[in-house]
Amino acid sequence: MQRVLPLLADPPAAPTAPRGYLDQLGSAVQDVNTGMVQALWSSRIGASLFDHAATAARRVFGILQSPTGHLHLQPGHTALDIGCGPGEITAALARTVGPTGLALGIDISESMLTRAAHRHRADNIAFLRADAQRLPLRDNTVDAVTCIAGLQLIPDPIAAMAEMIRVLRPGGYLAVLVPTVRTGPIGRFLPDAGGARLFTATEIADTVKGFGLREVGTRRFGMIQWTYGHKIRAQQ
Ligand SMILES: C[S@@+](CC[C@H](N)C(=O)[O-])C[C@H]1O[C@@H](n2cnc3c(N)ncnc32)[C@H](O)[C@@H]1O
């Protein structure tokens, strides 16, 4: 936790982490998703179900695995995992940045964070409870940001992307995975199912380009889409 404090805009004077993660949100939860899917991810049983299902799915589907290569991570880097859930990707990032680096997982779900902090304990991994729409981090502090299957649950995904890019250092890389709408009948019926929205094929790429990212590219498998980008310079 001591390694996280220098990244925070307003670090607590007496930080504690009784459940293994630092809580920067407390009861000040506002404007977050109140749909069925997020309610499930906020419950202990939902966090457990997701953890097992995601681990199994990642063994089968390469597209769901950690975007480590696209993030250009080096030993000693700081990597941020937004909507980290049970922390499997955060742990993969921690292995890449090594003992001198830091992987920080952020989520709003106490159940997910409790599970993540319990399962993944190492000096170079930390978990923080915070809202992706208002990251409590200083500008230009991390070398890479990823957000895997989290943006569709965030009421203001554009604000969340702006925050991810704000905290990314010039030279850093972003990798975001979202569910997207297929053209045809599936796309017409699925949007907003259970409070989880679907994006169009160009929405994320257009947004991050609008925030100044360069080398923006996408990769798609069925309804799952990755968007990658590179922050060249600090924002004005
Ligand atoms: C489908 S899970 C994905 C977990 C993880 N990225 C993975 O791939 O294993 C989505 C996560 O986003 C989190 N989330 C939803 N809204 C959030 C917000 N406003 N800020 C931070 N995390 C949020 C949920 O609590 C949930 O743990």
Short mmCIF file of C-alpha atoms and ligand atoms in Angstrom, two decimals:
data_model
loop_
_atom_site.label_atom_id
_atom_site.label_comp_id
_atom_site.label_asym_id
_atom_site.label_seq_id
_atom_site.Cartn_x
_atom_site.Cartn_y
_atom_site.Cartn_z
CA MET A 1 0.00 0.00 0.00
CA GLN A 2 2.92 2.35 0.70
CA ARG A 3 3.77 2.13 -3.01
CA VAL A 4 0.28 3.28 -3.99
CA LEU A 5 0.17 6.41 -1.82
CA PRO A 6 2.52 8.49 -4.04
CA LEU A 7 0.14 7.88 -6.97
CA LEU A 8 -2.87 9.32 -5.14
CA ALA A 9 -4.01 12.92 -5.60
CA ASP A 10 -5.19 13.07 -1.99
CA PRO A 11 -3.52 10.27 -0.01
CA PRO A 12 -5.07 9.36 3.36
CA ALA A 13 -3.10 10.48 6.41
CA ALA A 14 -3.56 7.12 8.13
CA PRO A 15 -4.13 4.52 5.42
CA THR A 16 -5.62 1.18 6.41
CA ALA A 17 -6.64 -1.84 4.37
CA PRO A 18 -8.50 -4.21 6.70
CA ARG A 19 -9.76 -6.33 3.79
CA GLY A 20 -6.53 -6.14 1.82
CA TYR A 21 -7.45 -3.14 -0.36
CA LEU A 22 -7.42 0.60 0.21
CA ASP A 23 -10.94 2.07 0.12
CA GLN A 24 -10.98 5.52 -1.52
CA LEU A 25 -14.74 5.43 -2.04
CA GLY A 26 -16.31 4.52 1.31
CA SER A 27 -20.01 5.30 1.25
CA ALA A 28 -19.60 8.08 -1.33
CA VAL A 29 -20.86 5.84 -4.12
CA GLN A 30 -22.82 7.85 -6.68
CA ASP A 31 -23.71 7.59 -10.37
CA VAL A 32 -22.72 3.95 -10.59
CA ASN A 33 -24.51 1.16 -12.37
CA THR A 34 -27.62 -0.11 -10.57
CA GLY A 35 -28.48 -2.84 -13.09
CA MET A 36 -28.77 -6.58 -12.59
CA VAL A 37 -25.30 -7.43 -13.92
CA GLN A 38 -23.46 -5.02 -11.62
CA ALA A 39 -25.64 -6.17 -8.68
CA LEU A 40 -24.38 -9.68 -9.38
CA TRP A 41 -20.72 -8.56 -9.55
CA SER A 42 -21.22 -6.71 -6.25
CA SER A 43 -22.33 -9.87 -4.45
CA ARG A 44 -20.01 -12.51 -2.99
CA ILE A 45 -21.58 -15.31 -5.01
CA GLY A 46 -21.42 -13.24 -8.20
CA ALA A 47 -17.73 -12.42 -7.64
CA SER A 48 -17.00 -16.10 -7.08
CA LEU A 49 -18.99 -17.20 -10.15
CA PHE A 50 -17.29 -14.59 -12.32
CA ASP A 51 -13.84 -15.56 -11.08
CA HIS A 52 -14.30 -19.24 -11.96
CA ALA A 53 -16.03 -18.55 -15.28
CA ALA A 54 -13.46 -15.94 -16.40
CA THR A 55 -10.52 -18.17 -15.48
CA ALA A 56 -12.01 -21.03 -17.52
CA ALA A 57 -12.89 -18.76 -20.46
CA ARG A 58 -9.35 -17.31 -20.58
CA ARG A 59 -7.92 -20.82 -20.99
CA VAL A 60 -10.04 -21.28 -24.12
CA PHE A 61 -10.28 -17.82 -25.68
CA GLY A 62 -6.96 -16.07 -26.28
CA ILE A 63 -8.77 -12.77 -26.93
CA LEU A 64 -9.77 -12.62 -23.24
CA GLN A 65 -6.21 -12.98 -21.96
CA SER A 66 -4.06 -10.18 -20.57
CA PRO A 67 -3.14 -7.51 -23.16
CA THR A 68 0.42 -7.39 -21.79
CA GLY A 69 2.13 -7.23 -25.21
CA HIS A 70 -0.04 -4.34 -26.42
CA LEU A 71 0.71 -2.40 -23.24
CA HIS A 72 4.49 -2.51 -23.96
CA LEU A 73 5.17 -3.17 -20.28
CA GLN A 74 8.72 -3.34 -18.98
CA PRO A 75 10.09 -4.44 -15.60
CA GLY A 76 9.68 -1.55 -13.16
CA HIS A 77 6.60 -0.09 -14.87
CA THR A 78 3.33 0.79 -13.13
CA ALA A 79 0.24 -0.80 -14.69
CA LEU A 80 -3.37 0.08 -13.88
CA ASP A 81 -6.25 -2.39 -14.25
CA ILE A 82 -9.63 -0.61 -14.17
CA GLY A 83 -12.65 -2.72 -13.20
CA CYS A 84 -10.18 -5.37 -12.08
CA GLY A 85 -12.81 -7.73 -10.64
CA PRO A 86 -11.14 -10.72 -8.95
CA GLY A 87 -7.73 -9.53 -10.07
CA GLU A 88 -6.54 -12.23 -12.46
CA ILE A 89 -5.43 -9.71 -15.07
CA THR A 90 -3.91 -7.44 -12.39
CA ALA A 91 -1.81 -10.43 -11.27
CA ALA A 92 -0.70 -11.11 -14.86
CA LEU A 93 0.38 -7.46 -15.18
CA ALA A 94 2.28 -7.73 -11.87
CA ARG A 95 4.22 -10.74 -13.19
CA THR A 96 5.25 -8.69 -16.25
CA VAL A 97 6.36 -5.55 -14.40
CA GLY A 98 8.27 -7.67 -11.87
CA PRO A 99 9.25 -6.90 -8.27
CA THR A 100 10.38 -3.34 -9.04
CA GLY A 101 7.11 -2.53 -10.80
CA LEU A 102 3.55 -2.21 -9.53
CA ALA A 103 0.19 -3.47 -10.77
CA LEU A 104 -2.78 -1.61 -9.31
CA GLY A 105 -6.31 -3.02 -9.63
CA ILE A 106 -9.27 -0.65 -9.19
CA ASP A 107 -12.91 -1.64 -8.77
CA ILE A 108 -16.06 -0.46 -7.00
CA SER A 109 -17.20 -3.92 -5.88
CA GLU A 110 -16.13 -4.78 -2.33
CA SER A 111 -16.81 -8.48 -3.02
CA MET A 112 -14.57 -8.49 -6.09
CA LEU A 113 -11.80 -6.58 -4.29
CA THR A 114 -11.93 -8.80 -1.21
CA ARG A 115 -11.53 -11.82 -3.47
CA ALA A 116 -8.76 -10.18 -5.50
CA ALA A 117 -6.77 -9.12 -2.42
CA HIS A 118 -7.15 -12.58 -0.87
CA ARG A 119 -6.10 -14.47 -4.00
CA HIS A 120 -3.28 -12.27 -5.26
CA ARG A 121 -0.84 -11.23 -2.57
CA ALA A 122 2.56 -9.86 -3.56
CA ASP A 123 4.65 -6.78 -2.85
CA ASN A 124 4.09 -5.51 -6.40
CA ILE A 125 0.29 -5.82 -6.52
CA ALA A 126 -2.27 -3.60 -4.83
CA PHE A 127 -6.01 -3.08 -4.96
CA LEU A 128 -7.97 0.12 -4.54
CA ARG A 129 -11.70 0.75 -4.26
CA ALA A 130 -12.57 3.72 -6.44
CA ASP A 131 -14.90 4.78 -9.24
CA ALA A 132 -13.44 4.67 -12.74
CA GLN A 133 -15.34 7.88 -13.53
CA ARG A 134 -13.37 9.76 -10.84
CA LEU A 135 -9.99 8.13 -10.44
CA PRO A 136 -8.26 9.28 -7.24
CA LEU A 137 -4.86 9.23 -9.01
CA ARG A 138 -2.61 12.14 -10.01
CA ASP A 139 -2.22 13.06 -13.69
CA ASN A 140 0.43 11.20 -15.76
CA THR A 141 1.28 8.58 -13.12
CA VAL A 142 1.02 5.14 -14.74
CA ASP A 143 2.79 3.51 -17.70
CA ALA A 144 -0.16 1.47 -18.95
CA VAL A 145 -3.90 1.21 -18.40
CA THR A 146 -6.24 -1.63 -19.21
CA CYS A 147 -9.96 -2.04 -18.70
CA ILE A 148 -11.39 -5.42 -19.56
CA ALA A 149 -15.16 -5.83 -19.76
CA GLY A 150 -15.75 -2.95 -17.36
CA LEU A 151 -16.73 0.05 -19.51
CA GLN A 152 -20.12 -1.42 -20.45
CA LEU A 153 -21.13 -1.19 -16.78
CA ILE A 154 -20.04 2.39 -16.24
CA PRO A 155 -22.81 4.99 -16.61
CA ASP A 156 -20.45 7.55 -18.19
CA PRO A 157 -17.89 5.50 -20.17
CA ILE A 158 -16.54 8.64 -21.87
CA ALA A 159 -15.68 10.15 -18.47
CA ALA A 160 -14.00 6.86 -17.52
CA MET A 161 -11.91 6.85 -20.72
CA ALA A 162 -10.94 10.49 -20.11
CA GLU A 163 -9.79 9.49 -16.62
CA MET A 164 -7.76 6.53 -17.90
CA ILE A 165 -5.97 8.79 -20.38
CA ARG A 166 -5.47 11.56 -17.81
CA VAL A 167 -3.56 9.25 -15.43
CA LEU A 168 -1.53 7.66 -18.26
CA ARG A 169 1.99 9.02 -18.66
CA PRO A 170 3.03 10.42 -22.03
CA GLY A 171 4.51 7.42 -23.85
CA GLY A 172 2.08 5.04 -22.12
CA TYR A 173 -0.36 2.59 -23.71
CA LEU A 174 -4.06 1.87 -23.24
CA ALA A 175 -5.94 -1.39 -23.98
CA VAL A 176 -9.72 -1.57 -23.52
CA LEU A 177 -12.00 -4.56 -24.11
CA VAL A 178 -15.74 -4.05 -24.57
CA PRO A 179 -18.72 -5.98 -25.92
CA THR A 180 -19.89 -4.48 -29.19
CA VAL A 181 -23.11 -4.58 -31.17
CA ARG A 182 -23.25 -6.89 -34.11
CA THR A 183 -25.19 -5.67 -37.05
CA GLY A 184 -28.37 -7.68 -37.40
CA PRO A 185 -30.98 -8.98 -34.99
CA ILE A 186 -28.70 -9.85 -32.06
CA GLY A 187 -27.54 -6.27 -31.82
CA ARG A 188 -31.10 -4.99 -31.90
CA PHE A 189 -32.19 -7.14 -28.96
CA LEU A 190 -29.20 -7.11 -26.64
CA PRO A 191 -28.34 -3.45 -25.89
CA ASP A 192 -28.64 -2.51 -22.23
CA ALA A 193 -29.38 -6.08 -21.13
CA GLY A 194 -29.23 -6.11 -17.34
CA GLY A 195 -27.73 -2.63 -17.30
CA ALA A 196 -24.73 -3.63 -19.43
CA ARG A 197 -24.55 -1.65 -22.64
CA LEU A 198 -23.02 -2.60 -25.96
CA PHE A 199 -20.82 -0.25 -27.98
CA THR A 200 -20.67 0.26 -31.71
CA ALA A 201 -17.58 -0.99 -33.53
CA THR A 202 -15.99 2.47 -33.78
CA GLU A 203 -17.17 4.12 -30.55
CA ILE A 204 -14.21 3.39 -28.30
CA ALA A 205 -11.60 4.06 -31.00
CA ASP A 206 -13.23 7.38 -31.94
CA THR A 207 -13.41 8.45 -28.29
CA VAL A 208 -9.77 7.72 -27.46
CA LYS A 209 -8.62 9.39 -30.70
CA GLY A 210 -10.67 12.41 -29.62
CA PHE A 211 -8.70 12.42 -26.35
CA GLY A 212 -5.45 12.58 -28.33
CA LEU A 213 -4.30 8.94 -28.42
CA ARG A 214 -2.31 7.87 -31.46
CA GLU A 215 -1.65 4.49 -33.15
CA VAL A 216 -5.24 3.55 -32.30
CA GLY A 217 -6.17 0.08 -33.51
CA THR A 218 -8.85 -2.53 -32.86
CA ARG A 219 -9.08 -6.31 -32.85
CA ARG A 220 -12.37 -8.13 -32.87
CA PHE A 221 -13.66 -11.63 -32.16
CA GLY A 222 -17.44 -11.98 -32.41
CA MET A 223 -18.94 -9.35 -30.14
CA ILE A 224 -15.72 -8.81 -28.19
CA GLN A 225 -13.51 -5.94 -29.27
CA TRP A 226 -10.13 -4.67 -28.11
CA THR A 227 -9.10 -1.08 -28.72
CA TYR A 228 -5.45 -0.09 -28.28
CA GLY A 229 -3.86 3.35 -28.20
CA HIS A 230 -0.66 5.24 -27.39
CA LYS A 231 -0.50 8.51 -25.45
CA ILE A 232 2.16 10.58 -27.14
CA ARG A 233 2.04 13.74 -25.07
CA ALA A 234 0.48 15.19 -21.93
CA GLN A 235 -2.95 16.73 -22.47
CA GLN A 236 -3.45 20.46 -22.40
C1 LIG B 1 -17.10 -8.16 -15.91
S1 LIG B 1 -16.13 -7.64 -14.56
C2 LIG B 1 -14.50 -7.72 -15.30
C3 LIG B 1 -13.41 -7.99 -14.30
C4 LIG B 1 -11.99 -8.04 -14.84
N1 LIG B 1 -11.66 -6.90 -15.67
C5 LIG B 1 -11.73 -9.30 -15.62
O1 LIG B 1 -11.72 -9.24 -16.86
O2 LIG B 1 -11.56 -10.34 -14.99
C6 LIG B 1 -16.42 -5.88 -14.54
C7 LIG B 1 -15.94 -5.19 -13.29
O3 LIG B 1 -16.12 -3.77 -13.43
C8 LIG B 1 -16.43 -3.25 -12.16
N2 LIG B 1 -17.03 -1.91 -12.26
C9 LIG B 1 -18.28 -1.57 -12.63
N3 LIG B 1 -18.46 -0.24 -12.56
C10 LIG B 1 -17.29 0.30 -12.13
C11 LIG B 1 -16.86 1.63 -11.85
N4 LIG B 1 -17.68 2.69 -11.98
N5 LIG B 1 -15.59 1.81 -11.43
C12 LIG B 1 -14.74 0.75 -11.26
N6 LIG B 1 -15.11 -0.53 -11.52
C13 LIG B 1 -16.36 -0.77 -11.94
C14 LIG B 1 -17.38 -4.29 -11.58
O4 LIG B 1 -17.52 -4.18 -10.19
C15 LIG B 1 -16.72 -5.59 -12.04
O5 LIG B 1 -15.85 -6.10 -11.08
#
